[in-house]
Short mmCIF file of C-alpha atoms in Angstrom, two decimals:
data_model
loop_
_atom_site.label_atom_id
_atom_site.label_comp_id
_atom_site.label_asym_id
_atom_site.label_seq_id
_atom_site.Cartn_x
_atom_site.Cartn_y
_atom_site.Cartn_z
CA MET A 1 -7.85 4.10 15.14
CA LYS A 2 -7.98 6.90 12.55
CA GLN A 3 -10.25 8.39 9.93
CA GLY A 4 -8.89 8.61 6.40
CA LYS A 5 -9.08 7.60 2.76
CA LEU A 6 -8.87 4.28 0.95
CA PHE A 7 -8.07 4.18 -2.76
CA LEU A 8 -9.50 1.21 -4.67
CA LYS A 9 -6.65 -0.37 -6.60
CA ASN A 10 -8.23 -3.59 -7.70
CA LYS A 11 -11.54 -5.44 -7.62
CA LYS A 12 -12.42 -9.06 -8.28
CA THR A 13 -16.01 -10.26 -8.23
CA TYR A 14 -17.40 -13.74 -7.65
CA PHE A 15 -21.21 -13.94 -7.92
CA ASP A 16 -22.50 -11.64 -5.14
CA TYR A 17 -19.05 -11.22 -3.59
CA ALA A 18 -16.34 -8.67 -4.35
CA ILE A 19 -12.75 -8.67 -3.15
CA LEU A 20 -11.70 -5.05 -2.86
CA THR A 21 -8.01 -4.22 -2.67
CA PHE A 22 -7.36 -0.71 -1.39
CA LEU A 23 -4.19 1.35 -1.03
CA THR A 24 -3.83 3.87 1.77
CA GLU A 25 -1.44 6.54 2.96
CA VAL A 26 -2.81 6.35 6.53
CA GLU A 27 -0.13 4.40 8.37
CA ASP A 28 -2.34 3.61 11.36
CA PHE A 29 -4.75 1.85 9.00
CA LEU A 30 -2.09 -0.80 8.44
CA ASN A 31 -1.71 -1.81 12.09
CA VAL A 32 -4.31 -4.50 11.73
CA LYS A 33 -4.89 -7.82 13.45
CA PRO A 34 -7.18 -10.65 12.34
CA GLY A 35 -10.64 -9.84 13.68
CA ASN A 36 -10.30 -6.08 13.24
CA PHE A 37 -12.73 -4.24 10.99
CA PHE A 38 -13.17 -0.85 9.37
CA MET A 39 -16.22 1.37 9.06
CA LEU A 40 -16.44 1.97 5.31
CA GLN A 41 -18.31 4.77 3.56
CA ALA A 42 -21.18 3.13 1.71
CA ASN A 43 -23.57 5.71 0.21
CA THR A 44 -25.75 5.41 3.29
CA LEU A 45 -25.91 7.80 6.23
CA LEU A 46 -23.89 5.52 8.48
CA LYS A 47 -20.69 3.76 7.52
CA LYS A 48 -20.76 -0.05 7.38
CA PRO A 49 -18.53 -2.35 9.46
CA ILE A 50 -16.49 -4.66 7.20
CA SER A 51 -13.87 -7.13 8.44
CA VAL A 52 -10.33 -6.98 7.17
CA MET A 53 -9.49 -9.87 4.87
CA ASP A 54 -5.82 -9.09 4.44
CA CYS A 55 -3.23 -6.39 5.04
CA ASN A 56 0.22 -5.84 3.65
CA LYS A 57 2.19 -3.06 5.30
CA ARG A 58 4.94 -2.97 2.71
CA ASP A 59 2.51 -2.40 -0.15
CA LYS A 60 0.21 -0.21 2.01
CA MET A 61 -2.59 -2.57 1.03
CA LEU A 62 -5.85 -3.48 2.77
CA LYS A 63 -8.21 -6.08 1.41
CA PHE A 64 -11.91 -6.59 2.15
CA LEU A 65 -14.47 -9.14 1.00
CA VAL A 66 -18.02 -7.81 0.72
CA LYS A 67 -21.24 -9.59 -0.11
CA LYS A 68 -23.96 -7.63 -1.87
CA ILE A 69 -26.82 -7.73 0.63
CA GLY A 70 -28.22 -4.25 1.20
CA LYS A 71 -27.81 -0.71 -0.11
CA GLY A 72 -24.47 -0.15 1.62
CA THR A 73 -22.78 -3.36 0.56
CA GLU A 74 -24.16 -2.96 -2.97
CA PHE A 75 -22.40 0.43 -3.16
CA LEU A 76 -19.13 -1.18 -2.05
CA TYR A 77 -19.61 -4.07 -4.50
CA ASN A 78 -20.10 -1.58 -7.34
CA LEU A 79 -17.03 0.55 -6.58
CA ASN A 80 -14.57 0.80 -9.44
CA PRO A 81 -10.77 0.88 -9.32
CA GLY A 82 -9.62 4.48 -9.04
CA GLU A 83 -12.39 5.47 -6.67
CA THR A 84 -11.69 6.67 -3.12
CA ILE A 85 -13.81 6.17 -0.01
CA ASP A 86 -13.69 7.43 3.56
CA ALA A 87 -12.94 4.92 6.31
CA ILE A 88 -12.55 4.69 10.08
CA GLY A 89 -10.46 2.02 11.73
CA PRO A 90 -9.01 -0.36 12.51
CA SER A 91 -11.46 -1.18 15.25
CA GLY A 92 -12.09 -4.12 17.54
CA ASN A 93 -10.12 -6.90 19.19
CA SER A 94 -8.61 -9.95 17.54
CA PHE A 95 -8.71 -13.73 17.82
CA PRO A 96 -6.70 -15.12 20.74
CA ILE A 97 -3.88 -17.25 19.36
CA ASP A 98 -0.64 -18.61 20.72
CA GLU A 99 2.19 -20.70 19.37
CA THR A 100 1.07 -23.96 20.90
CA GLY A 101 -2.58 -23.88 19.83
CA GLU A 102 -4.35 -26.30 17.54
CA TYR A 103 -6.97 -24.32 15.68
CA ILE A 104 -10.03 -25.07 13.62
CA LEU A 105 -10.99 -21.93 11.74
CA VAL A 106 -14.65 -22.04 10.75
CA GLY A 107 -16.10 -19.52 8.32
CA GLY A 108 -19.62 -19.41 6.95
CA GLY A 109 -20.33 -17.42 3.77
CA SER A 110 -19.36 -13.79 4.16
CA GLY A 111 -17.85 -14.60 7.58
CA ILE A 112 -14.69 -15.95 6.00
CA PRO A 113 -12.52 -12.77 5.66
CA PRO A 114 -11.09 -12.54 9.21
CA LEU A 115 -10.33 -16.27 9.13
CA TYR A 116 -8.47 -15.95 5.85
CA PHE A 117 -6.38 -13.17 7.42
CA LEU A 118 -5.87 -15.29 10.55
CA SER A 119 -4.83 -18.36 8.59
CA LYS A 120 -2.02 -16.34 7.05
CA GLN A 121 -0.77 -15.32 10.48
CA ILE A 122 -0.43 -18.78 12.01
CA GLU A 123 1.67 -21.72 10.93
CA LYS A 124 0.08 -24.03 8.43
CA SER A 125 0.69 -27.16 10.46
CA ARG A 126 -1.35 -25.96 13.41
CA HIS A 127 -4.67 -25.19 11.84
CA THR A 128 -7.27 -26.23 9.33
CA VAL A 129 -9.93 -24.03 7.77
CA VAL A 130 -13.52 -25.18 7.41
CA TYR A 131 -15.31 -22.99 4.90
CA GLY A 132 -19.03 -23.58 4.47
CA GLY A 133 -21.75 -22.18 2.24
CA ARG A 134 -25.16 -23.05 0.84
CA THR A 135 -23.92 -23.48 -2.72
CA LYS A 136 -20.68 -22.99 -4.62
CA LYS A 137 -21.71 -19.36 -5.12
CA ASP A 138 -20.99 -18.83 -1.41
CA ILE A 139 -17.47 -20.25 -1.55
CA VAL A 140 -15.18 -17.54 -2.86
CA PRO A 141 -11.97 -19.08 -4.21
CA ILE A 142 -9.54 -17.18 -2.01
CA PHE A 143 -7.48 -19.83 -0.29
CA GLY A 144 -5.84 -21.73 -3.13
CA LYS A 145 -3.13 -23.77 -1.46
CA SER A 146 -2.37 -21.17 1.20
CA ALA A 147 -4.02 -23.13 4.03
CA PRO A 148 -5.36 -26.64 4.61
CA THR A 149 -9.03 -26.16 3.85
CA ILE A 150 -12.16 -28.24 4.00
CA ILE A 151 -15.07 -26.89 2.01
CA THR A 152 -18.68 -27.81 2.68
CA THR A 153 -21.77 -26.93 0.66
CA GLU A 154 -25.31 -27.77 1.61
CA ASN A 155 -26.18 -28.91 -1.92
CA GLY A 156 -22.88 -30.72 -2.42
CA GLU A 157 -21.74 -28.59 -5.37
CA LEU A 158 -18.31 -28.15 -3.81
CA GLY A 159 -16.40 -30.14 -1.20
CA ILE A 160 -18.28 -32.18 1.38
CA LYS A 161 -22.06 -32.22 1.08
CA GLY A 162 -23.32 -30.87 4.39
CA THR A 163 -22.57 -28.06 6.78
CA VAL A 164 -19.50 -26.86 8.64
CA ILE A 165 -20.42 -29.34 11.39
CA ASP A 166 -19.54 -32.16 9.00
CA GLY A 167 -16.36 -30.31 8.12
CA ILE A 168 -15.32 -29.89 11.75
CA LYS A 169 -15.93 -33.61 12.41
CA LYS A 170 -13.69 -34.40 9.48
CA VAL A 171 -10.91 -32.14 10.81
CA ILE A 172 -11.04 -33.72 14.26
CA GLU A 173 -10.98 -37.20 12.73
CA LYS A 174 -8.09 -36.40 10.42
CA ASN A 175 -5.78 -34.24 12.51
CA ASN A 176 -5.68 -35.98 15.87
CA PHE A 177 -5.71 -32.59 17.64
CA LYS A 178 -5.17 -32.95 21.40
CA LYS A 179 -6.72 -29.68 22.53
CA PRO A 180 -8.38 -28.05 19.52
CA ILE A 181 -9.77 -24.55 19.68
CA ILE A 182 -12.49 -23.35 17.33
CA LEU A 183 -12.29 -19.82 15.95
CA SER A 184 -15.41 -18.94 13.97
CA CYS A 185 -17.17 -16.22 12.05
CA GLY A 186 -20.46 -16.57 10.24
CA PRO A 187 -24.24 -16.65 10.60
CA GLU A 188 -25.45 -16.97 14.18
CA GLY A 189 -27.30 -20.20 13.36
CA MET A 190 -23.98 -21.72 12.32
CA VAL A 191 -22.24 -20.54 15.47
CA LYS A 192 -25.03 -21.95 17.66
CA ALA A 193 -24.85 -25.28 15.83
CA ILE A 194 -21.11 -25.49 16.43
CA LYS A 195 -21.62 -24.77 20.12
CA LYS A 196 -24.32 -27.44 20.34
CA ASN A 197 -22.33 -30.12 18.51
CA PHE A 198 -18.95 -29.44 20.10
CA PRO A 199 -19.76 -28.16 23.60
CA ASP A 200 -16.42 -29.20 25.05
CA ILE A 201 -14.18 -27.49 22.52
CA PRO A 202 -13.12 -23.93 23.47
CA HIS A 203 -14.69 -21.62 20.95
CA TYR A 204 -14.19 -17.94 20.11
CA THR A 205 -16.46 -16.29 17.58
CA SER A 206 -16.51 -12.95 15.79
CA LEU A 207 -19.93 -11.29 15.93
CA GLU A 208 -21.60 -9.08 13.39
CA ARG A 209 -23.91 -6.27 14.54
CA TYR A 210 -25.46 -3.06 13.23
CA MET A 211 -23.29 -0.18 14.36
CA ALA A 212 -23.79 3.55 14.14
CA CYS A 213 -20.22 4.58 14.97
CA GLY A 214 -17.92 1.54 15.20
CA PHE A 215 -15.62 3.21 17.72
CA GLY A 216 -17.36 2.79 21.02
CA VAL A 217 -19.63 5.78 21.58
CA CYS A 218 -23.10 4.98 20.21
CA LEU A 219 -23.75 1.83 22.30
CA GLY A 220 -25.96 0.55 19.48
CA CYS A 221 -24.07 -2.70 18.84
CA VAL A 222 -24.04 -4.14 22.36
CA VAL A 223 -24.35 -7.85 23.05
CA GLU A 224 -25.54 -9.42 26.29
CA THR A 225 -22.72 -11.22 28.10
CA ASN A 226 -22.31 -12.78 31.54
CA GLU A 227 -20.95 -9.41 32.68
CA GLY A 228 -23.77 -7.32 31.20
CA TYR A 229 -23.83 -5.55 27.88
CA LYS A 230 -20.55 -5.27 25.99
CA ARG A 231 -19.85 -3.29 22.83
CA VAL A 232 -19.22 -5.51 19.82
CA CYS A 233 -17.21 -2.71 18.15
CA VAL A 234 -14.51 -2.23 20.78
CA ASP A 235 -14.97 -4.97 23.40
CA GLY A 236 -15.40 -7.45 20.52
CA PRO A 237 -16.11 -8.41 17.83
CA VAL A 238 -14.38 -11.59 19.05
CA PHE A 239 -15.89 -13.18 22.17
CA ASN A 240 -15.50 -16.45 24.03
CA ILE A 241 -18.72 -18.23 23.20
CA ASN A 242 -19.35 -19.11 26.85
CA GLU A 243 -19.41 -15.41 27.62
CA LEU A 244 -22.36 -14.74 25.31
CA LYS A 245 -25.82 -14.99 26.81
CA GLU A 246 -27.52 -14.64 23.42
CA LEU A 247 -25.93 -17.83 22.11
CA LYS A 248 -26.90 -19.96 25.10
CA MET B 1 -11.14 35.88 14.28
CA GLU B 2 -13.21 35.91 17.48
CA LEU B 3 -15.23 32.73 17.78
CA SER B 4 -15.96 32.69 21.49
CA VAL B 5 -19.51 32.82 22.80
CA ASP B 6 -20.79 33.43 26.30
CA LEU B 7 -23.61 31.18 27.49
CA GLY B 8 -23.84 32.92 30.85
CA ARG B 9 -22.99 31.93 34.43
CA ASN B 10 -19.26 31.43 33.80
CA LEU B 11 -19.74 29.23 30.77
CA LYS B 12 -17.79 30.85 27.98
CA LEU B 13 -16.95 28.63 25.01
CA LYS B 14 -13.88 29.24 22.84
CA ASN B 15 -16.11 28.53 19.86
CA PRO B 16 -19.80 27.65 19.50
CA VAL B 17 -19.30 23.97 18.65
CA LEU B 18 -20.26 21.29 21.18
CA LEU B 19 -20.61 17.55 20.83
CA ALA B 20 -24.08 16.34 21.74
CA SER B 21 -24.74 13.95 24.57
CA GLY B 22 -25.11 10.33 23.52
CA THR B 23 -23.00 10.79 20.43
CA CYS B 24 -19.58 11.35 21.96
CA GLY B 25 -19.34 8.91 24.86
CA TYR B 26 -17.35 10.59 27.62
CA GLY B 27 -15.38 12.51 25.02
CA LEU B 28 -12.06 10.71 25.10
CA GLU B 29 -12.75 8.46 22.10
CA PHE B 30 -12.61 11.56 19.87
CA GLU B 31 -8.96 12.16 20.66
CA ASN B 32 -8.29 9.47 18.04
CA PHE B 33 -9.52 11.92 15.44
CA TYR B 34 -8.66 15.43 16.68
CA PRO B 35 -7.64 17.17 19.93
CA LEU B 36 -10.72 18.09 21.97
CA SER B 37 -9.13 21.52 22.46
CA LYS B 38 -10.32 22.35 18.93
CA ILE B 39 -13.97 22.50 19.98
CA GLY B 40 -15.95 24.55 22.45
CA GLY B 41 -16.91 21.63 24.63
CA ILE B 42 -18.60 18.30 24.99
CA CYS B 43 -21.87 17.20 26.51
CA THR B 44 -21.10 13.83 28.03
CA LYS B 45 -23.18 10.70 27.70
CA GLY B 46 -26.15 11.12 30.03
CA LEU B 47 -25.29 10.20 33.61
CA SER B 48 -27.55 8.91 36.32
CA TYR B 49 -26.48 8.55 39.94
CA LYS B 50 -26.29 4.76 39.62
CA PRO B 51 -25.13 2.89 36.50
CA ILE B 52 -27.83 1.85 34.01
CA GLU B 53 -27.61 -1.11 31.68
CA GLY B 54 -29.87 0.23 28.94
CA ASN B 55 -32.40 -1.35 26.61
CA PRO B 56 -32.45 -4.77 24.93
CA THR B 57 -31.17 -5.10 21.38
CA PRO B 58 -31.58 -4.33 18.51
CA ARG B 59 -31.15 -0.72 19.57
CA ILE B 60 -30.49 1.11 16.32
CA VAL B 61 -31.72 1.17 12.76
CA GLU B 62 -30.83 3.35 9.82
CA THR B 63 -33.62 5.07 7.89
CA SER B 64 -33.63 7.57 5.03
CA CYS B 65 -31.38 10.48 6.03
CA GLY B 66 -31.52 9.50 9.68
CA MET B 67 -31.39 6.81 12.30
CA ILE B 68 -33.57 5.61 15.13
CA ASN B 69 -32.00 4.65 18.43
CA SER B 70 -33.28 3.20 21.64
CA ILE B 71 -30.17 2.85 23.76
CA GLY B 72 -32.03 3.48 27.01
CA LEU B 73 -29.51 5.80 28.64
CA GLN B 74 -26.91 3.10 29.32
CA ASN B 75 -24.21 4.72 31.42
CA ILE B 76 -21.51 4.00 33.99
CA GLY B 77 -23.06 6.11 36.76
CA ALA B 78 -21.86 9.34 38.34
CA LYS B 79 -19.31 7.80 40.71
CA ALA B 80 -17.49 5.83 38.03
CA PHE B 81 -17.56 8.92 35.83
CA VAL B 82 -15.75 11.11 38.35
CA GLU B 83 -13.27 8.38 39.17
CA GLU B 84 -12.50 6.99 35.72
CA LYS B 85 -13.35 9.61 33.13
CA LEU B 86 -13.34 13.09 34.65
CA PRO B 87 -9.64 13.20 35.62
CA LEU B 88 -8.64 12.39 32.03
CA LEU B 89 -11.24 14.68 30.50
CA ALA B 90 -10.24 17.58 32.74
CA LYS B 91 -6.76 17.58 31.19
CA LYS B 92 -8.28 18.51 27.83
CA ASP B 93 -8.61 22.19 27.07
CA THR B 94 -12.33 22.22 26.44
CA LYS B 95 -15.52 22.76 28.45
CA ILE B 96 -17.09 19.77 30.16
CA ILE B 97 -20.86 19.89 30.27
CA VAL B 98 -22.18 16.84 32.05
CA ASN B 99 -25.54 15.60 30.79
CA ILE B 100 -27.61 14.21 33.67
CA PHE B 101 -30.97 12.57 34.20
CA GLY B 102 -32.97 10.63 36.75
CA TYR B 103 -36.02 8.43 36.95
CA SER B 104 -37.51 10.67 39.62
CA LEU B 105 -37.17 14.22 40.85
CA GLU B 106 -35.07 12.99 43.76
CA GLU B 107 -32.68 11.17 41.44
CA TYR B 108 -32.16 14.30 39.31
CA ILE B 109 -31.33 16.26 42.43
CA LYS B 110 -29.05 13.55 43.80
CA VAL B 111 -26.86 13.36 40.72
CA VAL B 112 -26.57 17.15 40.37
CA GLU B 113 -25.80 17.50 44.06
CA PHE B 114 -23.08 14.86 43.85
CA LEU B 115 -21.45 16.22 40.71
CA SER B 116 -21.64 19.87 41.75
CA GLU B 117 -18.72 19.26 44.10
CA TYR B 118 -16.37 18.74 41.16
CA GLN B 119 -14.64 21.91 39.98
CA GLU B 120 -13.65 20.28 36.70
CA ILE B 121 -17.28 20.21 35.57
CA ASP B 122 -18.22 23.44 33.81
CA GLY B 123 -21.96 22.95 33.69
CA PHE B 124 -24.89 20.58 33.50
CA GLU B 125 -27.18 19.73 30.66
CA VAL B 126 -30.39 18.34 32.10
CA ASN B 127 -32.03 15.69 29.97
CA ILE B 128 -35.79 15.98 30.33
CA SER B 129 -36.40 14.74 26.84
CA CYS B 130 -35.13 11.21 26.27
CA PRO B 131 -37.87 9.18 24.55
CA ASN B 132 -36.20 5.85 25.25
CA VAL B 133 -36.95 5.09 28.86
CA LYS B 134 -40.20 3.96 30.42
CA LYS B 135 -40.17 6.42 33.27
CA GLY B 136 -38.40 9.67 34.04
CA GLY B 137 -36.71 11.62 31.28
CA ILE B 138 -39.36 12.68 28.84
CA GLN B 139 -42.20 12.82 31.34
CA PHE B 140 -40.44 15.83 32.87
CA GLY B 141 -40.04 17.37 29.44
CA THR B 142 -43.59 17.00 28.19
CA ASN B 143 -45.43 18.27 31.23
CA PRO B 144 -44.83 21.97 31.93
CA LYS B 145 -45.70 21.64 35.60
CA LEU B 146 -43.10 18.90 36.10
CA THR B 147 -40.55 20.88 34.10
CA LYS B 148 -41.17 23.86 36.34
CA THR B 149 -40.74 21.89 39.55
CA LEU B 150 -37.62 20.13 38.29
CA VAL B 151 -35.81 23.24 37.04
CA SER B 152 -36.73 25.15 40.17
CA LYS B 153 -35.34 22.42 42.44
CA LEU B 154 -32.17 21.98 40.39
CA ARG B 155 -31.55 25.73 40.40
CA LYS B 156 -31.53 25.58 44.19
CA THR B 157 -29.21 22.56 44.11
CA THR B 158 -26.32 23.90 42.04
CA GLU B 159 -24.41 27.08 41.34
CA LYS B 160 -23.12 25.66 38.09
CA HIS B 161 -24.45 26.47 34.63
CA LEU B 162 -27.82 24.79 34.06
CA MET B 163 -28.73 23.98 30.47
CA ILE B 164 -32.07 22.24 29.96
CA LYS B 165 -32.41 19.92 26.93
CA LEU B 166 -35.90 20.14 25.50
CA SER B 167 -38.02 17.61 23.69
CA PRO B 168 -39.56 18.26 20.27
CA ASN B 169 -42.32 15.78 21.12
CA VAL B 170 -44.63 18.48 22.48
CA THR B 171 -47.30 20.73 21.01
CA ASP B 172 -45.57 24.03 21.78
CA ILE B 173 -41.90 23.90 22.68
CA THR B 174 -41.77 27.60 23.54
CA GLU B 175 -44.00 26.95 26.52
CA PHE B 176 -41.25 24.75 27.98
CA ALA B 177 -38.52 27.21 27.02
CA LYS B 178 -40.32 29.95 28.95
CA VAL B 179 -40.81 27.73 31.99
CA CYS B 180 -37.07 26.95 32.05
CA GLU B 181 -36.18 30.62 31.78
CA GLY B 182 -38.67 31.52 34.49
CA GLU B 183 -37.19 29.02 36.93
CA GLY B 184 -33.63 30.20 36.50
CA ALA B 185 -32.15 27.95 33.81
CA ASP B 186 -29.08 29.54 32.25
CA SER B 187 -29.66 28.16 28.76
CA ILE B 188 -31.76 25.68 26.83
CA SER B 189 -30.64 23.17 24.22
CA LEU B 190 -32.91 21.73 21.54
CA ILE B 191 -33.97 19.53 19.97
CA ASN B 192 -33.61 16.05 21.36
CA THR B 193 -34.68 13.22 19.05
CA LEU B 194 -38.14 12.91 17.52
CA LEU B 195 -40.12 9.85 18.47
CA GLY B 196 -40.00 7.49 15.48
CA MET B 197 -40.52 3.92 14.31
CA ALA B 198 -39.24 1.56 11.62
CA VAL B 199 -40.49 -1.90 10.60
CA ASN B 200 -39.06 -4.66 8.42
CA ILE B 201 -41.36 -6.09 5.73
CA GLU B 202 -39.16 -9.16 5.21
CA THR B 203 -39.06 -10.31 8.84
CA LYS B 204 -42.40 -8.66 9.75
CA LYS B 205 -40.75 -7.39 12.91
CA PHE B 206 -40.14 -3.98 14.42
CA SER B 207 -36.62 -2.86 13.55
CA ILE B 208 -35.75 -2.03 17.14
CA LYS B 209 -36.74 -4.06 20.14
CA ARG B 210 -38.70 -1.35 21.95
CA LYS B 211 -40.60 -0.53 18.72
CA MET B 212 -40.24 3.23 19.07
CA GLY B 213 -37.08 5.23 19.45
CA GLY B 214 -35.42 8.58 18.91
CA PHE B 215 -35.15 9.70 15.29
CA SER B 216 -32.10 11.83 14.49
CA GLY B 217 -29.82 12.83 11.64
CA PRO B 218 -29.99 15.22 8.67
CA ALA B 219 -33.70 14.50 8.16
CA ILE B 220 -34.69 16.34 11.34
CA LYS B 221 -32.80 19.56 10.62
CA PRO B 222 -35.75 21.61 9.30
CA VAL B 223 -37.83 20.69 12.36
CA ALA B 224 -34.96 21.59 14.68
CA LEU B 225 -34.27 24.86 12.90
CA ARG B 226 -37.92 25.87 13.20
CA MET B 227 -38.08 25.05 16.91
CA VAL B 228 -34.80 26.78 17.71
CA TYR B 229 -36.04 29.88 15.92
CA GLN B 230 -39.32 29.81 17.88
CA CYS B 231 -37.45 29.51 21.16
CA VAL B 232 -34.97 32.25 20.30
CA LYS B 233 -37.98 34.51 19.85
CA ALA B 234 -39.62 33.33 23.05
CA VAL B 235 -36.82 33.64 25.62
CA LYS B 236 -33.81 35.81 26.39
CA ILE B 237 -31.51 33.08 27.73
CA PRO B 238 -29.09 31.48 25.23
CA VAL B 239 -30.51 28.77 22.96
CA ILE B 240 -28.21 25.97 21.81
CA GLY B 241 -29.24 24.44 18.48
CA ILE B 242 -29.20 20.69 17.92
CA GLY B 243 -30.66 18.56 15.13
CA GLY B 244 -29.17 17.18 11.95
CA ILE B 245 -26.06 19.37 11.94
CA SER B 246 -23.50 17.60 9.74
CA ASN B 247 -21.31 20.39 8.37
CA TYR B 248 -20.35 24.04 8.89
CA LYS B 249 -23.17 25.31 6.68
CA ASP B 250 -25.76 23.57 8.84
CA ALA B 251 -24.12 25.09 11.92
CA LEU B 252 -24.13 28.57 10.39
CA GLU B 253 -27.86 28.27 9.68
CA PHE B 254 -28.65 27.64 13.34
CA LEU B 255 -26.37 30.48 14.43
CA LEU B 256 -27.92 32.79 11.85
CA ILE B 257 -31.40 32.36 13.32
CA GLY B 258 -30.07 33.11 16.76
CA ALA B 259 -28.67 29.93 18.34
CA LYS B 260 -25.76 30.99 20.55
CA ALA B 261 -24.01 27.64 20.06
CA ILE B 262 -24.68 24.33 18.35
CA GLN B 263 -24.28 20.65 19.16
CA ILE B 264 -23.26 17.94 16.71
CA GLY B 265 -25.13 14.67 17.17
CA THR B 266 -25.55 11.82 14.71
CA ALA B 267 -22.86 13.24 12.41
CA ASN B 268 -20.28 12.29 15.05
CA PHE B 269 -21.03 8.68 14.23
CA PHE B 270 -20.43 8.79 10.49
CA ASN B 271 -17.81 11.54 10.52
CA PRO B 272 -16.03 11.68 13.88
CA SER B 273 -13.82 14.53 12.62
CA CYS B 274 -16.91 16.65 12.09
CA GLY B 275 -16.40 18.78 15.25
CA LYS B 276 -13.03 20.06 14.13
CA GLU B 277 -14.18 20.47 10.52
CA ILE B 278 -17.20 22.56 11.56
CA VAL B 279 -15.07 24.93 13.66
CA GLU B 280 -12.67 25.39 10.75
CA GLY B 281 -15.52 25.79 8.27
CA ILE B 282 -17.25 28.46 10.35
CA SER B 283 -13.98 30.35 10.79
CA ASN B 284 -13.16 30.29 7.07
CA PHE B 285 -16.69 31.29 6.10
CA LEU B 286 -16.74 34.29 8.43
CA GLN B 287 -13.28 35.33 7.34
CA ASN B 288 -14.31 35.24 3.70
CA LYS B 289 -17.35 37.36 4.55
CA GLY B 290 -15.16 39.85 6.40
CA ILE B 291 -16.89 39.17 9.74
CA GLU B 292 -14.41 39.40 12.61
CA ASN B 293 -16.60 38.30 15.49
CA ILE B 294 -19.03 35.40 15.40
CA ASN B 295 -21.45 37.31 17.59
CA GLN B 296 -22.04 39.60 14.61
CA TRP B 297 -23.34 36.56 12.72
CA ILE B 298 -25.44 35.07 15.53
CA GLY B 299 -29.08 36.11 15.10
CA SER B 300 -28.34 38.30 12.10
CA ILE B 301 -31.00 36.82 9.84
CA GLU B 302 -33.10 39.41 8.06
CA ASP B 303 -36.24 38.96 10.07
CA GLU B 304 -39.09 41.19 9.04
#
């Protein structure tokens, strides 16, 4: 983990979302795994934790997806190519994956970035993405044909009408997975619903929390687990769902 | 350029920059950003004799120019500290000031007694000012009689440097500064966080679970500067300035009014390189002013 600069090379917006492509000279910034995040300068006192959406070492490129929600994310959304921001990272653990796994990657709204990154790291034949949102405005067109994807919207504007639960059912029906594993990131309501509907499927989720530092010292982002409080920033953000007391 | 300052009782810092307790963990995390040898020392996360789990979440919220926290003194306990952290920390060329607290007088004494055996520890900072626990902590720092008893007992318990961290949540902080000096404290550090609150009009909930918490960050600097100045005038023992210090200019202000050293708090969160940057900034500033020894700057404000 290091502190350094990110130079905004390119920006694409989609309704309230912006895909920010940065270049960096900080080599340690490019040692990133899916699940990792950076603390990004955001015109607020504290930096904001934002998950990595993609990384390309050769091009020294780091990509983030931000949704305009508060003052900090609005600043990031409004950045223009050519601007430079301060960053700290990469921080956190990553999703547990191995070569034999059968994975269902479930992303809700702005929770999709780490799953996009993850989908690029594992073979296409072994996973399917379920990407859910309220309306089509929440489904950023990032996947193209890069991964098998099922889209769900609550109003039916795109993909299956329903929630990610409907999407997951579809994946299970279609793929004949023997021992599927769910890897998720999104609103806590969504994560709880997945746990409730598929209690027997192993499930790892990436949590989002307010953080003051993002590197383990403030203890502001802790989550209650079976082993007491753990720091989301360095012990997480990815946890086995059975470990989390708050989601029981 | 001479940057070293002497806080008394064998605690001489290579420069006047310390990291404040609660904002630097047990110090080692900062090695990702700069060698700890660059700074004068660290004040570790507050330690109790036994581990403490801390408060329920949410624990932090950002406000204008500051943040409110209610961590609740979560820590690994004194034994785990000396086994897991101290050996690694002792290899770093910087002073180790261990911040301690207890829920009762006996617990304060127990942790100081236990840790005093360790040569690697250069001094204690006694937290009598944390606003985030139900008992202990701040009750010792807001009642002069309790402060007096506590400091007196701790002085008899340890030969190591004893720095007492004072609370701003009192009517007259100098009263407490004088009590500490009178009972044999070697230095005082101030200010700890101001008691604050934040609410959310969308959810109609308090922003942190315990409703009130410690307010810190750039917003509190003028309050801290005023209180440090008052204490510098009130006592002869060294005063260590804390409160909203984010850059070398802030640090120089505290030193100018007479703080012998400073601690960086909330700024460590948003700029973890801040410790190193402040040391460099102070050095460059003094050099440009033609001042060869930092002690010529400390307390040199034109005070008529």
